[in-house]
Coordinates of C-alpha atoms (C1' of nucleotides) in Angstrom, one line a residue:
Chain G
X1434 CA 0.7 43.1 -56.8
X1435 CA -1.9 42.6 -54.3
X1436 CA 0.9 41.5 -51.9
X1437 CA 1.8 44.4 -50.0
X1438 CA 4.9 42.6 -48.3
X1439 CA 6.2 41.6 -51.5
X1440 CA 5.2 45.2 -52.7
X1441 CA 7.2 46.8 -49.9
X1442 CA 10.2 44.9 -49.7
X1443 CA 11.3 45.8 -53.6
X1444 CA 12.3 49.5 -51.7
X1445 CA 14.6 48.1 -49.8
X1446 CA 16.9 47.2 -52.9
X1447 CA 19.4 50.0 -53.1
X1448 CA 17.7 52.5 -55.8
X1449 CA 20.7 52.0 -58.7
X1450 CA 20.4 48.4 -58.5
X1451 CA 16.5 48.7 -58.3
X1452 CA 17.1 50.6 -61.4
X1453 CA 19.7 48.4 -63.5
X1454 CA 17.0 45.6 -62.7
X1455 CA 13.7 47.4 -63.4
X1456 CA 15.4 48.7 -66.8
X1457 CA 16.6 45.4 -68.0
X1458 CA 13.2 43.3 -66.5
X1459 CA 11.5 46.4 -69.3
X1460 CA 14.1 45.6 -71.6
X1461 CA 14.0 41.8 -72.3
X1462 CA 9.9 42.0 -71.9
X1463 CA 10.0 44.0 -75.0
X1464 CA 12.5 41.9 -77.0
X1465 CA 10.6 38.6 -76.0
X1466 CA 7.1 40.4 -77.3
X1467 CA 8.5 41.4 -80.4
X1468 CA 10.0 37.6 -80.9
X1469 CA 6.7 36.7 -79.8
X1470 CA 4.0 38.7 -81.5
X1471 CA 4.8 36.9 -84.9
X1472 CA 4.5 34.0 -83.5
X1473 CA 0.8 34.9 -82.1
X1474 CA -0.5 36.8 -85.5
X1475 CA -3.4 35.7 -86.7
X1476 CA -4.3 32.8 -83.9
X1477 CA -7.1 32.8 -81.3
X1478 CA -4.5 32.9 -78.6
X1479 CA -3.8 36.2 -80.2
X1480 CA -7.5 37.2 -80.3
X1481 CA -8.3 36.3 -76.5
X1482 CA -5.1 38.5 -76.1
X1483 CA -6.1 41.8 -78.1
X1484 CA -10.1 41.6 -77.7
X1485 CA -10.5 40.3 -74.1
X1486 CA -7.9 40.3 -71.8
X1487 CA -6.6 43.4 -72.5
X1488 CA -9.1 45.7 -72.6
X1489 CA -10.6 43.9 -69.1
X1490 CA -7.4 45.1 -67.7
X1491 CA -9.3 48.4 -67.7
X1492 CA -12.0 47.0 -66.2
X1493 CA -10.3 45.4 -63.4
X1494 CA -8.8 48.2 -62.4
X1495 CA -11.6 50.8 -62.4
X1496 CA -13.5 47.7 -60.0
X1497 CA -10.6 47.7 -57.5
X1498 CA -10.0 51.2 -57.4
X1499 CA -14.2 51.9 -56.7
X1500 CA -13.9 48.6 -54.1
X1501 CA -16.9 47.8 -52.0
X1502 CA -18.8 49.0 -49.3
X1503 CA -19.1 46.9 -45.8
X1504 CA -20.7 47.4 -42.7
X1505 CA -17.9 46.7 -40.0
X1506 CA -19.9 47.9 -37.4
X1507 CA -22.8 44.9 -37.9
X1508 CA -19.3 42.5 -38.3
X1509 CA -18.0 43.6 -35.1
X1510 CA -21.6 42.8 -33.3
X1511 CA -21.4 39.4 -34.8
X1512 CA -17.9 38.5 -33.7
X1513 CA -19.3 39.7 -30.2
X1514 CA -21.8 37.3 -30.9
X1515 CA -19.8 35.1 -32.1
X1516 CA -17.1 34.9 -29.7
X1517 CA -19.6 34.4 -26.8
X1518 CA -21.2 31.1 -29.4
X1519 CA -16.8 29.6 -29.2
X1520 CA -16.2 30.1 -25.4
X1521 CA -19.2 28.6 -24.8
X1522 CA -18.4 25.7 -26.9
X1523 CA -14.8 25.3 -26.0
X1524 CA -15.7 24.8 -22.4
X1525 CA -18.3 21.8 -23.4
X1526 CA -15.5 20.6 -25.9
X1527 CA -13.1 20.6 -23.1
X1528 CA -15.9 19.0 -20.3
X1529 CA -16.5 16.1 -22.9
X1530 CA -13.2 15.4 -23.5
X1531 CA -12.0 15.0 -20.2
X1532 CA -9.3 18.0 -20.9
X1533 CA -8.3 20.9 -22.4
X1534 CA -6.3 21.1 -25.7
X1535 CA -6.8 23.1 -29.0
X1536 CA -9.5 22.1 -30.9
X1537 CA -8.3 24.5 -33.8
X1538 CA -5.3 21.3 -34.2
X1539 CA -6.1 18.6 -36.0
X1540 CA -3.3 16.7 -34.5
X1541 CA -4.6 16.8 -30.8
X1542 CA -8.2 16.3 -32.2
X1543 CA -7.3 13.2 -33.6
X1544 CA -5.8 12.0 -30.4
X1545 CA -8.8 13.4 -28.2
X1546 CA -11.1 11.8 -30.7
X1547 CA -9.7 8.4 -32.0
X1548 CA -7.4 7.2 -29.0
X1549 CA -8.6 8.7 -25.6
X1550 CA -12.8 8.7 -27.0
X1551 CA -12.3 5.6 -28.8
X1552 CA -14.4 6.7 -31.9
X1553 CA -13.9 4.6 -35.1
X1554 CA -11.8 6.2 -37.9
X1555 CA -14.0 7.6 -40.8
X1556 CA -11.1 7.9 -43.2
X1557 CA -7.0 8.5 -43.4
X1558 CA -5.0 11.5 -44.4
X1559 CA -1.9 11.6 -45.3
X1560 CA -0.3 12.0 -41.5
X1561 CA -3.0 10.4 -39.3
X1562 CA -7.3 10.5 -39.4
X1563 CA -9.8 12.9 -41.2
X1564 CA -11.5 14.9 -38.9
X1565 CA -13.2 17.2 -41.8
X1566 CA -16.7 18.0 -41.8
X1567 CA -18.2 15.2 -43.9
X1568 CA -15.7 12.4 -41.4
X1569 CA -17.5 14.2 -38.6
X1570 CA -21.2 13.7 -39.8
X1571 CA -20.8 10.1 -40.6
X1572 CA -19.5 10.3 -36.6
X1573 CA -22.9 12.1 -35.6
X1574 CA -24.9 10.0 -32.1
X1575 CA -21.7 8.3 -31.5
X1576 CA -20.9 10.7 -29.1
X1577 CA -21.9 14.5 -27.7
X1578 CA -18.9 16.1 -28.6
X1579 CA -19.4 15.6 -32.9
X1580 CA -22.0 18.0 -32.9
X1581 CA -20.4 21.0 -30.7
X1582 CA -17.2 20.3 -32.8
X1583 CA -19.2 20.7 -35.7
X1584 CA -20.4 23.9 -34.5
X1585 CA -17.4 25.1 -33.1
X1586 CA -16.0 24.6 -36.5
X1587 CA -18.1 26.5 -38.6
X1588 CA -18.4 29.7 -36.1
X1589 CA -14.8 29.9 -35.6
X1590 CA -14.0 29.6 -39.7
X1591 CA -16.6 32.3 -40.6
X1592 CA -15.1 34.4 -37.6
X1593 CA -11.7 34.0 -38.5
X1594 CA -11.6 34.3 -42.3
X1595 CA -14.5 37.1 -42.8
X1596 CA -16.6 38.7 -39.6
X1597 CA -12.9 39.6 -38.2
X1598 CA -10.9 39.8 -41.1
X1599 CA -13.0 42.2 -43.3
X1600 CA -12.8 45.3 -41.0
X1601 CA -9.1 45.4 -41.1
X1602 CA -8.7 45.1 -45.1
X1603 CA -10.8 48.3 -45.1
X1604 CA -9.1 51.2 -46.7
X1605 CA -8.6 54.1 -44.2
X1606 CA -8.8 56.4 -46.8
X1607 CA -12.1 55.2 -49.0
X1608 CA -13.5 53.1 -46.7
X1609 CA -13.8 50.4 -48.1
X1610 CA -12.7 47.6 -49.5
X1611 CA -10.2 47.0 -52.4
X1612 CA -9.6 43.5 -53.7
X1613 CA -6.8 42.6 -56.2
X1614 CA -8.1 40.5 -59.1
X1615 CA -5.7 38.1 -60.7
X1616 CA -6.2 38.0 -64.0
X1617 CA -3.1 35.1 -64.8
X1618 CA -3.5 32.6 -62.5
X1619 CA -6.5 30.9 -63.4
X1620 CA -5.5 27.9 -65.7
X1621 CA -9.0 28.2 -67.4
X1622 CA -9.3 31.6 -67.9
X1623 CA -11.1 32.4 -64.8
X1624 CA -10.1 35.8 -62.7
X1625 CA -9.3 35.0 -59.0
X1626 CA -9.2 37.6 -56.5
X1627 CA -7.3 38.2 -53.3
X1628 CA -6.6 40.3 -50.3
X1629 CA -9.2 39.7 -49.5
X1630 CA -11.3 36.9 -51.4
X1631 CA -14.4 38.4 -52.4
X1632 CA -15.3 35.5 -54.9
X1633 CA -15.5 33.5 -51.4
X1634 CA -17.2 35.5 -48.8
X1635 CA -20.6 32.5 -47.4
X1636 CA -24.0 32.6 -48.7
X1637 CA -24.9 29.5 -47.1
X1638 CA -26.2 29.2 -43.4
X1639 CA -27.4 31.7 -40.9
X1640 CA -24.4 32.9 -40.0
X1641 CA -23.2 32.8 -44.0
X1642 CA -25.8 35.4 -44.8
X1643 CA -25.3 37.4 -41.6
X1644 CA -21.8 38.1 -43.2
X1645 CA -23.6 38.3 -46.8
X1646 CA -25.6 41.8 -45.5
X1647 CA -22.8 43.4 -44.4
X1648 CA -22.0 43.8 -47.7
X1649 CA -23.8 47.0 -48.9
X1650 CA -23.6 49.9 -51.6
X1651 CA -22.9 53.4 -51.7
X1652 CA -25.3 55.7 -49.1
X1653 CA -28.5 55.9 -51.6
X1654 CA -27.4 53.4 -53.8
X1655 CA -28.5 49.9 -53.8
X1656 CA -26.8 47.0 -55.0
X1657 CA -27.9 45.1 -58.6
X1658 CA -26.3 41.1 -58.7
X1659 CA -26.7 39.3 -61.9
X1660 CA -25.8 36.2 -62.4
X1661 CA -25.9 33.5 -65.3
X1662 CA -28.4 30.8 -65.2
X1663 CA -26.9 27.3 -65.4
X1664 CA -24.2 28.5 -67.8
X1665 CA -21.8 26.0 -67.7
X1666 CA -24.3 23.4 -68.3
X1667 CA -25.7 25.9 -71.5
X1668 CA -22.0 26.2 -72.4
X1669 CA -21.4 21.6 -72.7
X1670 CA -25.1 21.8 -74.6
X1671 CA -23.8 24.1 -77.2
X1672 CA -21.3 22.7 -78.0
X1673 CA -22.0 19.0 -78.4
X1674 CA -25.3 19.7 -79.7
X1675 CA -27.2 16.7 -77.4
X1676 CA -30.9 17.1 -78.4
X1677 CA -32.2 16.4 -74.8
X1678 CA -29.9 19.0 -73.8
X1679 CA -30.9 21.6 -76.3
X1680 CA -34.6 20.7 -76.0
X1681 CA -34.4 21.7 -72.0
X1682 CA -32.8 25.2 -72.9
X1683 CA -34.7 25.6 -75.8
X1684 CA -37.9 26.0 -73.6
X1685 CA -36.3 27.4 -70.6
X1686 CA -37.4 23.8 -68.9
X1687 CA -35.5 23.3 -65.3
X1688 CA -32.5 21.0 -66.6
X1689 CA -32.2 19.1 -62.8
X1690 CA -36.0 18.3 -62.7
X1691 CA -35.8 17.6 -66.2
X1692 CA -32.2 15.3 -65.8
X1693 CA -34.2 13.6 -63.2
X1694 CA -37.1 12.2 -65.1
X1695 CA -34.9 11.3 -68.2
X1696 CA -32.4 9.4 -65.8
X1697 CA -35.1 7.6 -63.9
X1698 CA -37.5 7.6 -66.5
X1699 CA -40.1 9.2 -64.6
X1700 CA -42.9 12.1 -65.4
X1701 CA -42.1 15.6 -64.0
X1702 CA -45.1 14.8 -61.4
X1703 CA -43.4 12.4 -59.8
X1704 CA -39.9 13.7 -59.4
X1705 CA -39.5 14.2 -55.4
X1706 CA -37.0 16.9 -54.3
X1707 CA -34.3 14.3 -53.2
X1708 CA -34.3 12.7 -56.6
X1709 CA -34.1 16.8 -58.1
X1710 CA -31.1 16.9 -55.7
X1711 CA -29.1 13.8 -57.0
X1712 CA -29.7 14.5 -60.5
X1713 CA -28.4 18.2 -59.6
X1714 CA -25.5 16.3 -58.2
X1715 CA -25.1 14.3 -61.4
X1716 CA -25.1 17.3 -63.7
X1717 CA -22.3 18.9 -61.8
X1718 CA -20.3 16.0 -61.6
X1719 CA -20.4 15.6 -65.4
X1720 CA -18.7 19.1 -65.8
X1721 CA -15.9 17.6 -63.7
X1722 CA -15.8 13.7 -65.0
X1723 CA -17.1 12.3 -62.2
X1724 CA -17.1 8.6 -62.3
X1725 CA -19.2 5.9 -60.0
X1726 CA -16.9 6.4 -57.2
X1727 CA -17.1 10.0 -56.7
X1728 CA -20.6 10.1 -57.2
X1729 CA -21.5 7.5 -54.7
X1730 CA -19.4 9.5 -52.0
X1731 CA -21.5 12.3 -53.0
X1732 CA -24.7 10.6 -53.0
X1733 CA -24.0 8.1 -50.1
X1734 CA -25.6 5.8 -52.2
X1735 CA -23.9 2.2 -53.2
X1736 CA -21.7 2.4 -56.2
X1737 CA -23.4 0.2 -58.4
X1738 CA -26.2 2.5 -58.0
X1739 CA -24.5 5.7 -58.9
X1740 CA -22.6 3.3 -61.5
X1741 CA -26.5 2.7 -63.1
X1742 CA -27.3 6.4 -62.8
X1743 CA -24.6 7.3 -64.7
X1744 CA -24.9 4.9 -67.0
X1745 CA -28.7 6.3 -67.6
X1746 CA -27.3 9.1 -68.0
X1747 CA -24.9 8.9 -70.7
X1748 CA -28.0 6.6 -72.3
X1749 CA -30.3 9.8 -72.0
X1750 CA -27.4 12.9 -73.3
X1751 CA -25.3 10.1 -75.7
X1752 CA -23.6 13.4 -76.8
X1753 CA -22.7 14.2 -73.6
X1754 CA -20.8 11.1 -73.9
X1755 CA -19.1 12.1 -77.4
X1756 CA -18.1 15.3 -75.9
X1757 CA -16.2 14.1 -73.5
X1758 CA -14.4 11.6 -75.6
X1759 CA -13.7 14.0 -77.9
X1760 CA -11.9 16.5 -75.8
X1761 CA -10.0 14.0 -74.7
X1762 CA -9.1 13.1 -78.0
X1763 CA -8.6 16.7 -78.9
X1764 CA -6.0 17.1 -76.3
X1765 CA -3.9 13.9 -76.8
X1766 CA -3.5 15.0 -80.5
X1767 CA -2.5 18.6 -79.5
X1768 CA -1.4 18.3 -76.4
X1769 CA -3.6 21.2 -75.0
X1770 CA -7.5 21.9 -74.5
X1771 CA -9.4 24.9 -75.8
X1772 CA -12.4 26.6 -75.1
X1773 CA -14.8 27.5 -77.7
X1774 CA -12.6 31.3 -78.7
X1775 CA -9.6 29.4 -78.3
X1776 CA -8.2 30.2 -75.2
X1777 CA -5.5 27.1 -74.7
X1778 CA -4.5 25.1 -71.7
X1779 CA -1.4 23.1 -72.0
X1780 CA -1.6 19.6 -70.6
X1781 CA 1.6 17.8 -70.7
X1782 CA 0.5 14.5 -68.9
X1783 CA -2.3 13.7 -71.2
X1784 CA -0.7 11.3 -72.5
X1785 CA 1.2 9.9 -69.1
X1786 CA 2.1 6.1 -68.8
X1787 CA 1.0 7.6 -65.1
X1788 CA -3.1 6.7 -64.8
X1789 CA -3.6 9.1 -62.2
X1790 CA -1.8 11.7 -64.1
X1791 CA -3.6 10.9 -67.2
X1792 CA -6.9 10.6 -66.0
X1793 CA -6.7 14.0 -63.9
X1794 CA -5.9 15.5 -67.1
X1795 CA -8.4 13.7 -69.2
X1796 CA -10.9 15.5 -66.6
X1797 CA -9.2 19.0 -67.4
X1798 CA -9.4 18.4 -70.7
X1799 CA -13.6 17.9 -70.3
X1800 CA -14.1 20.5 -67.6
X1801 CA -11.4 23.1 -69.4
X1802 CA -13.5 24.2 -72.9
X1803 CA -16.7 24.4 -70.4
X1804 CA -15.2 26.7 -67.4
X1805 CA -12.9 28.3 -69.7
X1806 CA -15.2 29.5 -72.0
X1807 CA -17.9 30.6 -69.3
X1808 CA -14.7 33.0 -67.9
X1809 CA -14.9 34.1 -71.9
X1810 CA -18.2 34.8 -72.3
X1811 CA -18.4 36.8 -68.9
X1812 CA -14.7 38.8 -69.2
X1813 CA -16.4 39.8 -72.9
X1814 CA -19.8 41.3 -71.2
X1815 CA -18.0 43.2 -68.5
X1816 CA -16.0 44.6 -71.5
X1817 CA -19.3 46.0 -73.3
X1818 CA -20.7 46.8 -70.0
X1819 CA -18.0 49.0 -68.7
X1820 CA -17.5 50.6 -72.0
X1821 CA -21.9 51.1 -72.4
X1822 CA -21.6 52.6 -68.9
X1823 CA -18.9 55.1 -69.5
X1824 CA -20.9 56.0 -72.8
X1825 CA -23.6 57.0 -71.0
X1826 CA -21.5 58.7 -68.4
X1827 CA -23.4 56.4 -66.0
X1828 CA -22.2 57.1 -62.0
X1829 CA -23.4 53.3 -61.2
X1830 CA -20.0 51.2 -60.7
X1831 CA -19.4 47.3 -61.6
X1832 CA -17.9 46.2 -58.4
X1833 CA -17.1 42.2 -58.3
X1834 CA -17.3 39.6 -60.6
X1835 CA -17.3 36.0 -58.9
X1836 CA -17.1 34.1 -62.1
X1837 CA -21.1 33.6 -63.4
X1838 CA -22.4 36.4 -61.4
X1839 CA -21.5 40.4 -61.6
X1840 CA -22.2 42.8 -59.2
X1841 CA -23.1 46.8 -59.4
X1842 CA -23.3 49.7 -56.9
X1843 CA -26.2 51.7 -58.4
X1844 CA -27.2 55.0 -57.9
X1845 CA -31.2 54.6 -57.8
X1846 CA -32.0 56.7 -60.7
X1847 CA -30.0 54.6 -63.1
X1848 CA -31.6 50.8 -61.7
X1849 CA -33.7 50.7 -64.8
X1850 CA -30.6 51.2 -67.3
X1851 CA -28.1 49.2 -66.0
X1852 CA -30.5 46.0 -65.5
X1853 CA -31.3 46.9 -69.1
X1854 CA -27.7 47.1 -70.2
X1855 CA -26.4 44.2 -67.8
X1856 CA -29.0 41.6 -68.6
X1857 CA -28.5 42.6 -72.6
X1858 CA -24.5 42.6 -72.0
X1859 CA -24.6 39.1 -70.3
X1860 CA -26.9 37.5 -72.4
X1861 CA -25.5 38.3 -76.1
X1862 CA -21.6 38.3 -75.1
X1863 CA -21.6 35.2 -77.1
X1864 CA -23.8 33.9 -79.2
X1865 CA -24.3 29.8 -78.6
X1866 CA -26.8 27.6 -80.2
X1867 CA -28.5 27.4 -76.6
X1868 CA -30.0 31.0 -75.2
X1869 CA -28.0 32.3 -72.2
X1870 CA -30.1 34.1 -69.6
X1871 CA -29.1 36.1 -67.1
X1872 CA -31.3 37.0 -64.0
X1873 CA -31.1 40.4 -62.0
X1874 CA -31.9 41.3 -58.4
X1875 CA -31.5 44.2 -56.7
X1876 CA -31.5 45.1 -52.9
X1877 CA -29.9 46.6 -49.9
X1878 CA -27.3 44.6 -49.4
X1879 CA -25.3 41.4 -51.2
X1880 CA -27.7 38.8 -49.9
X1881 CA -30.7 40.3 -50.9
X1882 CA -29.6 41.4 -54.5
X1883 CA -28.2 37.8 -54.9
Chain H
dC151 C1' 10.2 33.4 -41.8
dA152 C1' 9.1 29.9 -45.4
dC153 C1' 6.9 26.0 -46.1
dT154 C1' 3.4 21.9 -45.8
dA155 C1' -0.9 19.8 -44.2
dG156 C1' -5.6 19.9 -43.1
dT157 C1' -9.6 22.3 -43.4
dG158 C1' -13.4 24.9 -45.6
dC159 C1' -15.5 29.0 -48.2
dA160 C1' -17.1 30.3 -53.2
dA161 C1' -18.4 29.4 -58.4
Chain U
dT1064 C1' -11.4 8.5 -57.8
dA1065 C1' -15.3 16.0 -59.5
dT1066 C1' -13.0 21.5 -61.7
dT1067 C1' -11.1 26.3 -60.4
dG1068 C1' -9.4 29.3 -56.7
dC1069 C1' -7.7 31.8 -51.6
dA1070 C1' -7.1 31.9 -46.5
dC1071 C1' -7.0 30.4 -42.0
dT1072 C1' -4.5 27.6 -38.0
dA1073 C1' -1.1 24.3 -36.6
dG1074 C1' 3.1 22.5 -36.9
dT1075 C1' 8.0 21.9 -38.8
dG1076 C1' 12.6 23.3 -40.0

DNA sequence: CACTAGTGCAA
DNA sequence: TATTGCACTAGTG
């Protein structure tokens, strides 16, 4: 268990009872599996089982016993830093708002904000008005106090949930840090981790890659990050098979640029980096089943103009289109979705008089065989990696996965093998009818290798 | 202390 | 009304 309350607590039980349980908890699990494991013989449910999951369980725990190196020191400068950055703040918060309250409530904010500033609402929750980041941008020039809230917001997040955090999950003994990776909670397959999140720590904004470099290897070593190029998008164009699609991966072509002159019919010369940007958007929100709606909120564009954009779209990649129908076929008829080895999720409201409940699902059933089978394809490569590593008797350690990307503290005179084996690893875990590529970097700390 | 709500970080 | 997670703070019971 990663939760060390939970984990503590059990020894409280008085021992014979901890016993009686513990024995018949052993017990029934075995009678179940052997119920079970005809059941499972000879499906893919059973092959996911035997060939990936289990043997990762290996892997997983070999990566949380090595854990990862941080620099608290260069943490504990920045909360120094960055504590300095909130008082500051607070007290401009508090001199434009005529009064002191806490700005870390959403309640009082709200009141501070909508009744005594008179701003105009942005949007409702479920107990009063949004004041989330994007509700506070559309508020930006109406008054002085958006934009230090705005600020105050983001220093006090990445203060609270990393730069002051990380230090104390160190381990006193290793020194370092030890995350537990959940390997059934995932409903597509993917691993999540916890205490801490390393599959969350920022990458984006000053202050994001600030808490990015304290992340650091081994003394000597350096860190190696490789991560999967576009693999999701790879995964959808294998398996419907849309020639547009194929032709882009085919010849290693940059699929947003590319989406972007096939969806506004325009040549790669004239493609301007905000157009790039919304077809990036657009090839996301496919993955998902966006519709107009969501893509115009994400766009800020009208709705029948993400409404035509999607339409071109589906026009451009019609088996795109077929895909997505098809899974959602798929799982009406068998009341689950499947990635491409099999692995099943169960959807019991595919078929829901309830729209919202259908449609929610219908968008699982889309996004599930693509996500799913990503978490596949990389759980398989970590396999043949850990397993090429210990056959070489390699002292460089796999360290974190965070779902397309895997990360390696490398003793220096193995870089050369382990990008070898990595990049090989990544790239052949499955074969598709679309080449997977993996990219490498290397550096002194997380940001730089990434 | 257990729980929900709102918020925001990542892929 | 775009998927999958985890964690922080406030607030309630």
């Amino acid at each position: 268990m990663g939760d060390k309350k939970s984990a503590d607590k059990i020894f409280e039980v008085e021992q014979k009872l901890l016993s009686n349980y513990s024995c018949e908890d052993a017990d029934v699990t075995f009678r179940l599996y052997k119920i079970l494991e005809n059941r499972l013989a000879n499906t893919k449910p059973e092959y996911i089982a035997k060939k990936i999951e289990f043997p990762l369980i290996h892997v997983l725990l070999d990566m949380e016993k090595t854990g990862v190196n941080i620099n608290a020191f260069t943490l504990f400068e920045l909360s120094k830093l960055m504590e300095n950055e909130l008082n500051s703040l607070v007290k401009k918060i508090y001199l434009n708002a005529g009064e002191e309250f806490n700005i870390n409530s959403t309640q009082q904010l709200q009141q501070i904000l909508f009744n005594k500033l008179k701003l105009n609402p942005i949007r409702k929750t479920k107990t009063g008005f949004s004041t989330d980041a994007q509700s506070l941008e559309q508020l930006r020039g109406e008054h002085p106090i958006i934009d230090l809230l705005s600020e105050y917001r983001e220093i006090a997040k990445l203060k609270s949930t990393y730069v002051d955090a990380l230090p104390k999950l160190m381990n006193p003994t290793t020194k370092r840090v030890h995350t537990t990776f959940n390997q059934t909670v995932a409903s597509t397959g993917r691993l999540s981790s916890l205490n801490p999140n390393l599959q969350n720590i920022p990458v984006r904004g000053e202050l994001g890659k600030e808490i990015r470099k304290a992340f650091i290897p081994k003394p000597n070593n350096v860190l190696i990050c490789a991560d999967y190029n576009q693999i999701e998008l790879r995964i959808m164009a294998s398996i419907c098979k849309d020639p547009n699609l194929m032709f882009a991966f085919n010849n290693d072509i940059d699929i947003h640029t590319r989406t972007a002159e096939l969806i506004f019919n325009l040549p790669s010369d004239r493609i301007s980096p905000d157009m790039r940007r919304k077809a990036k958007e657009v090839n996301f929100g496919i993955l998902y089943g966006i519709g107009a709606f969501g893509l115009k909120n994400r766009l800020q564009i009208s709705q029948s103009q993400a409404k035509e954009i999607i339409d071109n779209y589906f026009i451009t990649f019609p088996n795109v289109k077929l895909f997505m129908e098809n899974m959602i076929v798929f799982a009406q008829q068998h009341g689950y979705s499947e990635t491409i080895l099999g692995r099943r999720r169960y959807l019991k409201n595919i078929n829901s008089q309830n729209k919202t409940l259908r449609q929610f699902e219908e968008r699982v059933a889309i996004n599930m065989p693509i996500q799913g089978t990503a978490a596949d394809m990389i759980k398989i490569a970590m396999i043949n990696i850990f397993n090429e590593f210990n056959l070489r008797n390699l002292k460089s350690k796999m360290i974190l996965q965070v779902h397309d990307e895997l990360i390696f503290d490398t003793v220096k005179t193995e870089i050369e093998i382990v990008k070898e084996i990595v990049k090989d690893k990544m790239e052949n875990a499955l074969l598709l009818d679309v080449p997977i590529k993996a990219s490498i970097g290397i550096g002194n700390n997380w940001l730089e290798a990434h």
